[in-house]
Amino acid sequence: MLKLHNLSKVYRTDEVETVALNSVNVEIASGEFVAIMGPSGCGKSTLLNIIGMLDSPSSGDYIFMEENVAGYNEAKLSNIRKQNIGFIFQSFNLIDELTVEENIELALLYHNIPASERRERVAHVMDKVGIAHRAKHMPSQLSGGQQQRVAVARAVVGDQAMILADEPTGNLDSAHGQEVMEMLQQLNEEGTTIVMVTHSPAHADYARRTINLFDGHVVTENLRAAE
Amino acid sequence: MFFNYFKTALRSLMRHKLFSSINILGLAMGLAAFILIILFVRNEFSWDSHWDRAEDIYRLENTYVRVGQPDRPTPNAVEPLKQVFFDTFQEVEAIARYIDGGVTLRHDGELFSQQVHFAEPGYLDFFGVDVLKGGFDAASVKLSDLAISERTAEKYFGDAPVLGQKLTLRIGGEFRDFYVSAIIADPEVHSVVQHDFVVPFNREYFAGARWFSEDWRFAYWQTYARFAPGTDMALIRAELPAIVDRFLPKNQQGQENGRNWSMTLGLVNIGDVHLYGNGTNAKPDVLYGFTGVAFLILLIAVVNFLNLSMARTAHRAREVAVRKVLGASRRQVVQQFLGESILLAFGALLLALTMVEIALPYYNEFLSSIIEMNLLGEPAMLGALVLLGVGVGVSAGSFQATYFAMLKPHDVLYSNTASDNGTSKLRQGLVVAQFSISVALMIIAFFVHKQTEFARQLDLGFTADNLIVLSGTNNERSNEIKQRLLESPFIEAVGRSSDVPTEGSEDRLHIRPVTGGDPVMLDGLPTGPDFFKVYEIPLLAGRYLTDAGADVLRDRVEDAEYASAANIVVNEMGAKLLGFETPDAAIGQQVSADLSSSLRVDATIVGVVEDFHFDSARDVIRPGIYYIDFIRNSDMSVRIDGNNRDAAIAAIEQAWHATYPDSILRYRTMDEMVERQYQTDDQLSNILAAFTLLAVLISCMGLYGLASFTAERRTKEIGIRKVLGARLADIVGLMLWQFSKPILIANLIAWPVAFYFLNDWLNGFAYRVELGVLPFLVMGAGALLIGWLTVAGHALAVARSNPINALKHD
């Protein structure tokens, strides 16, 4: 699916240079479920952002589906991103002015999909995450778990091959957290590649592989034994 | 997709109701003010554009010039020029001329005053005036025919048939019958050619009038020439001085006091006559000033809109970031926000048009104008407004759109607070711009008002109340009516003069001072003996003039001649200019005064009066000399008993009818004439005040909106400060100071601008107020106070909130 080769990210201000990622080499295959862990400030989010093409590396290669996207401009990245990658955030990032249904549909609006098909797919994915009964509600009327389910639905409604989840359970209580994890696991079993940043070892256990980052380096990669 | 944008935009607006209404309302008010001012200005500039081929029609104007004398511009041209023009310029296609005059009209035994155009044949064709009924053909028209407008017909005949009906006009001292042969279209309101009553010109009517000379001495024809399309008027104008050189008879003597004189010719396009023609009251400069104010207000409103839109970006950043993550391209983001902004601007424009529609009647009353807004009938205006809406929308939206287009989604998505979006510097700058304009307008409006009041309270040197000025008495019955008037107990005094105060004097007399040296120039005013008594102008030394003996320079007799010596009165400045230290020193002294190049009079000063205003308050009082010339007594000033005004006016009516049974009494009141001098400045002052208020209001609306956003954004910071021990006053002070800075900077910008502008404007006045520092400071402090009051509510609300709530906000 993707391969990072000697990838570095350096943030520069006038006086300070911060190395967020230092010669990272990571390979993620299609259909994998990878957890990224590490203490605050180790570069987890930067790594996820670069994988998600929301940020560009300072040096090194990023091969995404056989294509080196490291030097691509924003428009090109945006195009690859919308075809292939879905996002889930800790703070949900739903649009307050839109209903549940409309929030999910938004992911299809930028794909030139006819309205009838959009409705069908939104309905289907709402069923799948169990939020159909809240279709007409505004985000502010939902619980955190429900909001994150909407976010998951939004991430997958476009049939994205890969989902990037940044602490998807960080704002949720344990019961709701588990619910979301199970949903991700199910998606993974259906073939979606999942890359997740998390602090929770328990939730990292859902992944088949864990990458531990420390000060911008990959420290260890643990492969979970097949159960 | 569009529907999705629309929905998000609408819901976002509804969610922030206060903000949205401030945003839209502010822009709408600014647009409405802009439209109102532009309508008025455009209206003033669009006079007489309705004529067929208006661009080719020019009015020929003569200005008499005489060395050492002020120019005497007239709106008219002299008799010989028509033929001269046809002979000189092949480009002249046609010339229409008429004499504009007021006559007494008799209908059904009742007398009316009627303004009449005595027109040469072809007048209606030239202007393309529609003949609605009957005919007025140049070929078949009879001297007794009349063409009257629809509204004039209705005035005299109501619904009754009009064609062939008789109307009697008093022309040249006798009543003559005319018969209506044509009904013509009403003249446009905004036209200098008011063709309500057209009478075929007949030389016989005027044969007895002193001014009706067929040479170059008197200009009385309103003369309009139509040039061939594409004529280069610069070339034509360049020829005009040569025409005067060639055709004006050399050394021709002027009027009674004729020096050598000459004339300049002017050609004014008919569309410009209202604003730039000779004898106009219009002030194009003021119109340009208003246009400037209109654009400033629009600027403030647009800045407001911009500013509030930018403040809102913080709230919508998350939405945009999500859209981008989901695949929205830059172009789509730009489209969305530009579209939204344009939509909002159009909403404001619609609201503005509604406001204008509602305000127009009051506005018209305020300006005593007749402005209409008929958008469907004016595609150009409609187009301009649409363009304005799009322009405002694009300019406001482009900031937002560009900012969002450049937005990096991860910057927003990974922070939980609404970030300051980097536009806060720009926003502060815009607030500075707004308040600079507002403060400058406040200062300017204040001084314009002060100057207007100052001019109004200026001591005129005479008493303007209870004075009635009659014209049409400069004839053999002048003494008769004077006697009749004085018989009434309600009439205190009657005086005569060639002109009256506010009108200015056109005579300049050259007199050699007693101390020797070059002759000095004094304004001459032919008066009757009672002039000073009527105007209550105090005597400083000597005595007033009487109507007998050596006091009379020229008597009203057959073939009157000037005396070679006479007694005169001068004003205090005149006495000084002639070299006398004190008024008393001048009494009994003799000077020789040149009434004209060929008429020198030995003048003995018998009285010195206090200085008084004879021109507008804009002009200085000038040295004056007053002498008795019974031939030049056009105006009769009547001082009436102010407590019995109605009775006094009735007495004047009675005396008039007894003396002049065949004509209508026409009179003016001096206080109105004085008032009219201040009218334009007054109007300027009022309009400026009104629109300044609006500008300040719009600025404050913007500030209010901004404050609400800042308060929201700073809740966390303020929560932390409170936890660390800040008191209520500290927090309020913090918030107030944030908004004080831009206003203080705005003052620094506004002061010099206002000073420069005001100094320039005030220099146009002979007697002006001084530009003190205090009003500047007060206005600045006022702006600051207004600013504080505007944001105080938010500051207090934030300062009072529980810090825990603020911190949990995260």
CSV table of C-alpha atoms in Angstrom, one decimal, chain B residues 513-515 539-543 568 570-572 574-591 603-609:
chain,number,residue,atom,x,y,z
B,513,PRO,CA,-7.6,109.9,-1.7
B,514,VAL,CA,-7.1,113.3,0.0
B,515,THR,CA,-3.6,112.2,0.9
B,539,LEU,CA,-24.6,107.2,11.4
B,540,LEU,CA,-21.1,107.8,12.8
B,541,ALA,CA,-20.6,111.4,11.8
B,542,GLY,CA,-22.4,114.1,9.8
B,543,ARG,CA,-25.9,113.5,8.5
B,568,ILE,CA,-22.5,111.9,-0.7
B,570,VAL,CA,-19.4,106.9,2.7
B,571,ASN,CA,-19.1,104.0,5.1
B,572,GLU,CA,-16.4,103.9,7.7
B,574,GLY,CA,-14.6,104.1,2.7
B,575,ALA,CA,-13.6,107.1,4.9
B,576,LYS,CA,-10.5,105.3,6.0
B,577,LEU,CA,-9.5,104.3,2.5
B,578,LEU,CA,-9.9,107.9,1.4
B,579,GLY,CA,-7.4,108.9,4.0
B,580,PHE,CA,-9.5,110.2,6.9
B,581,GLU,CA,-8.3,109.2,10.3
B,582,THR,CA,-11.7,109.5,11.9
B,583,PRO,CA,-15.3,109.6,10.5
B,584,ASP,CA,-15.6,113.2,11.8
B,585,ALA,CA,-12.5,114.2,9.9
B,586,ALA,CA,-14.2,113.3,6.6
B,587,ILE,CA,-17.2,115.5,7.1
B,588,GLY,CA,-17.3,118.5,4.8
B,589,GLN,CA,-14.3,117.2,2.8
B,590,GLN,CA,-14.5,117.2,-1.0
B,591,VAL,CA,-13.2,114.4,-3.3
B,603,ALA,CA,-18.4,114.9,-4.1
B,604,THR,CA,-18.7,116.5,-0.7
B,605,ILE,CA,-18.8,114.0,2.2
B,606,VAL,CA,-21.7,114.9,4.4
B,607,GLY,CA,-22.1,111.7,6.4
B,608,VAL,CA,-20.2,108.6,7.4
B,609,VAL,CA,-22.2,105.4,8.3
